[in-house]
XYZ file of C-alpha atoms in Angstrom:
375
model
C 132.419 120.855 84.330
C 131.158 118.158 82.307
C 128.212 116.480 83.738
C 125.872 112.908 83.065
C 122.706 111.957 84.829
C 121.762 108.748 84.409
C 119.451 105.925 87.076
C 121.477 103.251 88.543
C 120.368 99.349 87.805
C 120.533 97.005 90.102
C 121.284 94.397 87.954
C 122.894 95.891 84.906
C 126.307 96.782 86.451
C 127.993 96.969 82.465
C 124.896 99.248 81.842
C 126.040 101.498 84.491
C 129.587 102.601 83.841
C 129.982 102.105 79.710
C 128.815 105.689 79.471
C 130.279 107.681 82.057
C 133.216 105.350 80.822
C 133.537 105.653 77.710
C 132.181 109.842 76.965
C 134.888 111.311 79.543
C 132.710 112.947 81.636
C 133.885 115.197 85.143
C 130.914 114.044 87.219
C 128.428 111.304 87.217
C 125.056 111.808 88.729
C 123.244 108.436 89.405
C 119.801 108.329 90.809
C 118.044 105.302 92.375
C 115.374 104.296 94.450
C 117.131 101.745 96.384
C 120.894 99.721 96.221
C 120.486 96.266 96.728
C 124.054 95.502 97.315
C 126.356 98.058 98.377
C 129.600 97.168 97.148
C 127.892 96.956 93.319
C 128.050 100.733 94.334
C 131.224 100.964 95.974
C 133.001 99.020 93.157
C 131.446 101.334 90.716
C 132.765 104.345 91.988
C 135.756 103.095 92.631
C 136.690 102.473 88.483
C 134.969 106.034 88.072
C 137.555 107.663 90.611
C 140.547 106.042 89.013
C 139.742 107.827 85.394
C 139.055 110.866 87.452
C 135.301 110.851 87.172
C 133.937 111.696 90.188
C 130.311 110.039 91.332
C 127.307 111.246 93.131
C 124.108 108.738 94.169
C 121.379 110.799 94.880
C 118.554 108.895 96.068
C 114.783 109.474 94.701
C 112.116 110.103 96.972
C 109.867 111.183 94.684
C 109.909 112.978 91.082
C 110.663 116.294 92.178
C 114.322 115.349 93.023
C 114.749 114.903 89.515
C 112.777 117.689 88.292
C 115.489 120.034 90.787
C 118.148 117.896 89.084
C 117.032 118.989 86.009
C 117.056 122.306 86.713
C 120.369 122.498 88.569
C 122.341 121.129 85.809
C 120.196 122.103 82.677
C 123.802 121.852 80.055
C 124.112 118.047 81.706
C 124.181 114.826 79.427
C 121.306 112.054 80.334
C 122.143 108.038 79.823
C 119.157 106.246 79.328
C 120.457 102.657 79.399
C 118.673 101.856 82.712
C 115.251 100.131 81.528
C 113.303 101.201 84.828
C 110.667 103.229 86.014
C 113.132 105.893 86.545
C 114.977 106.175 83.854
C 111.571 106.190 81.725
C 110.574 109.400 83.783
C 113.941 111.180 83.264
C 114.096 110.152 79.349
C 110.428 111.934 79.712
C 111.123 115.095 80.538
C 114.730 115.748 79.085
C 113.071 115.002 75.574
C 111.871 118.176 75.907
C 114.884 119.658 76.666
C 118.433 120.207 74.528
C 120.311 117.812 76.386
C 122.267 115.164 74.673
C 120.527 111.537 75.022
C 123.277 108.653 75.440
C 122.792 104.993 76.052
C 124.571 101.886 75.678
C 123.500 99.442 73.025
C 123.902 95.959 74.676
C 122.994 93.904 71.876
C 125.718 95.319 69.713
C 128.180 96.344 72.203
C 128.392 100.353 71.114
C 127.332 103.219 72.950
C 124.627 105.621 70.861
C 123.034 108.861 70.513
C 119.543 108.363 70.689
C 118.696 112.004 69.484
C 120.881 111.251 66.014
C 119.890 107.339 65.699
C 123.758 107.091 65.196
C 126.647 105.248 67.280
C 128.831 107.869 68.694
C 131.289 105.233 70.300
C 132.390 101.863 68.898
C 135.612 100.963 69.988
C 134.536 100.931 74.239
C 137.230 100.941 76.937
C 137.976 97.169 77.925
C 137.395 95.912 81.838
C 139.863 94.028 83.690
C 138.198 90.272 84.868
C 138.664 91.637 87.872
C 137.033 94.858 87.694
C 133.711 92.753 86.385
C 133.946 90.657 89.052
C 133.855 93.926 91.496
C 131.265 95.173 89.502
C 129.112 92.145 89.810
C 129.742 92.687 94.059
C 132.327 90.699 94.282
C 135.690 90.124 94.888
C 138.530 87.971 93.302
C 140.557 86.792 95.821
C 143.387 84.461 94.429
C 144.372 81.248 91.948
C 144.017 77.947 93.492
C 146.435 76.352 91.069
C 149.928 77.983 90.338
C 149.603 80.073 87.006
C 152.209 78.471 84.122
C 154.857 81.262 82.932
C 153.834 82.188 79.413
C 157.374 83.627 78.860
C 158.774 80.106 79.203
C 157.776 78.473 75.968
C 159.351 74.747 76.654
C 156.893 74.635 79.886
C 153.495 75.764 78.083
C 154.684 74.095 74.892
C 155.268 70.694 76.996
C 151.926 71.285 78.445
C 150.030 71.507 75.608
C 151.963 68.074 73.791
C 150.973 66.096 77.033
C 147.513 67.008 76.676
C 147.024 66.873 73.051
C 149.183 62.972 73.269
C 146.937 62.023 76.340
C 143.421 63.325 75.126
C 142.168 59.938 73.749
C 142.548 58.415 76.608
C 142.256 61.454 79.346
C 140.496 59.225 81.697
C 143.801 56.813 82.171
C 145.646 60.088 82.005
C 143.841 61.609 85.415
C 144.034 57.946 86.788
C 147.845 58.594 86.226
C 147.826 62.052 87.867
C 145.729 60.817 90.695
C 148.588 57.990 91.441
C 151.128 60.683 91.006
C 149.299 62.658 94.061
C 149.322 59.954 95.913
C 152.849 59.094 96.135
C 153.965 63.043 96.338
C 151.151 62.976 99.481
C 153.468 60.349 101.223
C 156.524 63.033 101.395
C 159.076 61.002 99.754
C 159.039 60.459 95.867
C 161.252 57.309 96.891
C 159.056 54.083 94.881
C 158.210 50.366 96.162
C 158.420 48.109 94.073
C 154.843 48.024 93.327
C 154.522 51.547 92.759
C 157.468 51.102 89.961
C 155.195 48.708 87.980
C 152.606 51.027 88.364
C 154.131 53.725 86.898
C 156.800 52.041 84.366
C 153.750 49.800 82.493
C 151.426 53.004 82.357
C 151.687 54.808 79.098
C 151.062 58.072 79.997
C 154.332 57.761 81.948
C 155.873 57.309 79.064
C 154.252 60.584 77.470
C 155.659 62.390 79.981
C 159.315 60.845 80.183
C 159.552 61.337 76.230
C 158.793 65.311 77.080
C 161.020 64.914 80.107
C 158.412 65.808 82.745
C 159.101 63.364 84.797
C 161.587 59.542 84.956
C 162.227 56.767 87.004
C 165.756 55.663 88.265
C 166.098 52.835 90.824
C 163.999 53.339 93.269
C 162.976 57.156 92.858
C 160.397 59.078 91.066
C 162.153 62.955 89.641
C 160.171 65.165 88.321
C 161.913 67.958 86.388
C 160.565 71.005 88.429
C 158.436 72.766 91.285
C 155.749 74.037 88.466
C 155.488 70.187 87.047
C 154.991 69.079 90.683
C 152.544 71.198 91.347
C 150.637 70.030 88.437
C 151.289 66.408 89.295
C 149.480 67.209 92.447
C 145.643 67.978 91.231
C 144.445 66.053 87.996
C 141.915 69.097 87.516
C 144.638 71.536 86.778
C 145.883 70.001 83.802
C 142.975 71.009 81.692
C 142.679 73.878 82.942
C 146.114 75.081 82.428
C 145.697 73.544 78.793
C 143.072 76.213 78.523
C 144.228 79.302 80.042
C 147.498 78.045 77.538
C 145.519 78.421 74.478
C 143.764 81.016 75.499
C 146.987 83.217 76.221
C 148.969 82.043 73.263
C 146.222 83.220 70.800
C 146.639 86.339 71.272
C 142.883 86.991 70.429
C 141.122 88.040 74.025
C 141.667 90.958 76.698
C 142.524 88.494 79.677
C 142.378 85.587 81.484
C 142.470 84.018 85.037
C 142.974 80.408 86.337
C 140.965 78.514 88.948
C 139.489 81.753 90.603
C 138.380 81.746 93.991
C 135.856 84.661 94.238
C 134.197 85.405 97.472
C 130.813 87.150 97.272
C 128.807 88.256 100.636
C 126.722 91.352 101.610
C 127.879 93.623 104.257
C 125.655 92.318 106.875
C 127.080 88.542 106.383
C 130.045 87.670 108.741
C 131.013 84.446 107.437
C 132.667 84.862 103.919
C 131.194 82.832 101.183
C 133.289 82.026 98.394
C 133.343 79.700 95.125
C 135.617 78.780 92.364
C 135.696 79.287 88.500
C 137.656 77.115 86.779
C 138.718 79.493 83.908
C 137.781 83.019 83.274
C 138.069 84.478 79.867
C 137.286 88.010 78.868
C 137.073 89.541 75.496
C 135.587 93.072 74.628
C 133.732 93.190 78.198
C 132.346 89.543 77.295
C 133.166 87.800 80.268
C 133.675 83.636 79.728
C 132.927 81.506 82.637
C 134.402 78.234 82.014
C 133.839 75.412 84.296
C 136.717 72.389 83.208
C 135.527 68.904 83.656
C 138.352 65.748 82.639
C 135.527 63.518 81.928
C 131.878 63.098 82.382
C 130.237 66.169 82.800
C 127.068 66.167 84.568
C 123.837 67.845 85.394
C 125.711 69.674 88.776
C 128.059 70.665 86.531
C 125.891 72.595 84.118
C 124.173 73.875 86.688
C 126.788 75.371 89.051
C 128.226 77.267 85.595
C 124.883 78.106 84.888
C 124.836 79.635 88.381
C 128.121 81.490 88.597
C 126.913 83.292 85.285
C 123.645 84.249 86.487
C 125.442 85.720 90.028
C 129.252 87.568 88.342
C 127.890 87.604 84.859
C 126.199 90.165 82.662
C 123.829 90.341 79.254
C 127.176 89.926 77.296
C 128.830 86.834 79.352
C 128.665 83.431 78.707
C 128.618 79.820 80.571
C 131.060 77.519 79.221
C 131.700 74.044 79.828
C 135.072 72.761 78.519
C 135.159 68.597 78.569
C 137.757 66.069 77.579
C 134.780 63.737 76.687
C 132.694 63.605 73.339
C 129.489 65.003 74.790
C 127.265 64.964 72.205
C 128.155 61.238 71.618
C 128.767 59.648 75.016
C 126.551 62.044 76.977
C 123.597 63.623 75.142
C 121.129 64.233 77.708
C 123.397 66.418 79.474
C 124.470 68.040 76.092
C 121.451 68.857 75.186
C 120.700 69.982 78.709
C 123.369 72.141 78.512
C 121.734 73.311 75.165
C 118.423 74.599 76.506
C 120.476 76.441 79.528
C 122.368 78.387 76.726
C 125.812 76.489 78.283
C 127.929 76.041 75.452
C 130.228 73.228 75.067
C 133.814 73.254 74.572
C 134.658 69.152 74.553
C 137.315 66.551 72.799
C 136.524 67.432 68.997
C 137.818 71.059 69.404
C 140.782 69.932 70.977
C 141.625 67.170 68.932
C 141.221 69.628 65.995
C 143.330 72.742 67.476
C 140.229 74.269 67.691
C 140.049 75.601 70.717
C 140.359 79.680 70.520
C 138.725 79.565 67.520
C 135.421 77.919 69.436
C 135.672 80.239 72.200
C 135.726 83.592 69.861
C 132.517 81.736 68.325
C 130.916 81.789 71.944
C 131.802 84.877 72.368
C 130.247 86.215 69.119
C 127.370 84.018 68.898
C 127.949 82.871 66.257
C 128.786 78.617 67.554
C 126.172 76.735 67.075
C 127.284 73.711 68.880
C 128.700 72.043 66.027
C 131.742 69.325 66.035
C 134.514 71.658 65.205
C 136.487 71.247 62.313
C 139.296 73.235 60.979
């Protein structure tokens, strides 16, 4: 049986399963002083059990219980990725010994032998968004905002045209949403003659006839489908959906969720706390937290993505904030705010220039340096 001992980190939950992961191994061993949240643990294990690697915590009163380790299983494998007091002690004594010495490289995203100075693993098994999120001692819970069909192209295609046609003007454009929600809030889509002005002399009703989204005959408002409905119902969800669009369509990252509601408690809290993430975008374990503002984004804003990346992130994740607004023109306070909180900005130039996957693999490889985006 095929064994790894390694110290579990409180904080480092990618740290703790990229080995036992990624090396195949029949047992993991983890040793810690205390857990601070138990369902870190719980989710842990429970990815381990479904590739058939069983788990063991054993918890470390003092030094001795690994020295017995040690001795128990002398033919195990030792992952040092843990930087605490622990795992020092273990890397310690096992130098001594013939065991092989694994640990996972975060800056470059491999998995080494420390023994041979070489990478042993480069191409690492890819997390699901929402087994980081468990990881992170969590849970994701469900979409707020009904996920478009990528297998019907004239509904993501439409999508996208509306967007791209209204983004000049995307403050008139959620003005025109938020009428839209008002008159589907009344239960009727049957139009006074005011509201017929309204809608008639506003040009982003025209953007939206021309796709056939939506018309007006007589006295009555149709709209095509349910899924366009539901979109005319929350101006938020456009941008969003533009996102999780061009995120799918690219073809270039592992997966991607839509306004996320993720609740987040310890077992001794009743009441269930919860948030919401706007977008979530995940590409070789690099988990994108993308908060989607229409227009002015503010210092809450950067903040609460800030946040939400400190609590479900890791080393490798990043905050995103993805504007329909020029930010380093009409807001640069905030953008550079958002600069010194390492919260990188997604906003109207990438858009405008079809840039938008090609910004986010940038984010996700360090390699954007905030620039206006050009093709």
């Amino acid at each position: 049986m095929s064994v790894l001992i390694k110290v579990y980190d409180n904080q480092d939950y990618l740290g703790n399963i990229m080995v036992p992961l990624n090396m195949t191994y029949d047992r993991v061993i983890y040793l810690y002083r205390h857990i601070d949240k138990k369902r870190k643990a719980e989710a842990l294990k429970n990815i381990l059990d479904k590739h058939h690697i069983s788990t063991e915590f054993i918890k470390v009163e003092d030094d001795s219980v690994i020295d017995e380790l040690l001795s128990n299983y002398n033919n195990a494998d030792i992952d040092i990725t843990a930087v605490r007091y622990l795992s020092i002690y273990l890397f310690e004594r096992v130098l001594k010994l013939n065991s092989n010495i694994y640990y996972y490289d975060r800056e470059e995203n491999v998995i080494k032998d420390y023994r041979r100075h070489t990478t042993v693993k480069s191409e690492l098994k890819h997390l699901s968004i929402k087994e980081m999120v468990n990881l992170s001692g969590a849970t994701l819970m469900s979409s707020m905002h009904l996920l478009p069909d990528m297998n019907n192209k004239e509904i993501t295609k439409t999508v996208l045209m509306i967007v791209d046609e209204a983004i000049d003007n995307y403050q008139g454009f959620t003005n025109f949403i938020s009428l839209m929600m008002q008159i589907i809030a009344r239960g009727t889509l049957r139009l006074s003659d005011n509201d017929i002005k309204h809608i008639i002399n506003n040009p982003v009703y025209h953007i939206m006839h021309k796709h056939g989204v939506l018309e007006v005959r007589d006295d009555e408002l149709y709209i095509a489908n349910d899924y366009y409905k539901e979109l005319l119902k929350n101006a938020g969800a456009w941008l969003e959906t533009y996102l999780y669009i061009k995120v799918m369509e690219s073809g270039q990252f592992d997966d991607c969720t839509m306004s996320s509601v993720i609740e987040f408690k310890d077992s001794d809290v009743r009441v269930p706390i919860s948030c919401e993430i706007d977008v979530i975008v995940m590409k070789d374990n690099h988990l994108g937290l993308v908060s989607c503002k229409s227009n002015k984004v503010d210092t809450d804003a950067i903040n609460e993505i800030k946040v939400h990346n400190t609590v479900f992130g890791n080393h490798l994740s990043k905050a995103v904030i993805f504007t329909a607004e020029d930010m380093n023109i009409k807001n640069p306070a905030i953008f550079k705010k958002a600069q010194e909180l390492d919260v990188r900005v997604i906003d109207i130039t990438a858009i405008k220039n079809h840039a938008v996957p090609l910004v986010m693999n940038k984010i996700f490889n360090d390699t954007y340096e905030y620039e206006r985006v050009r093709e």
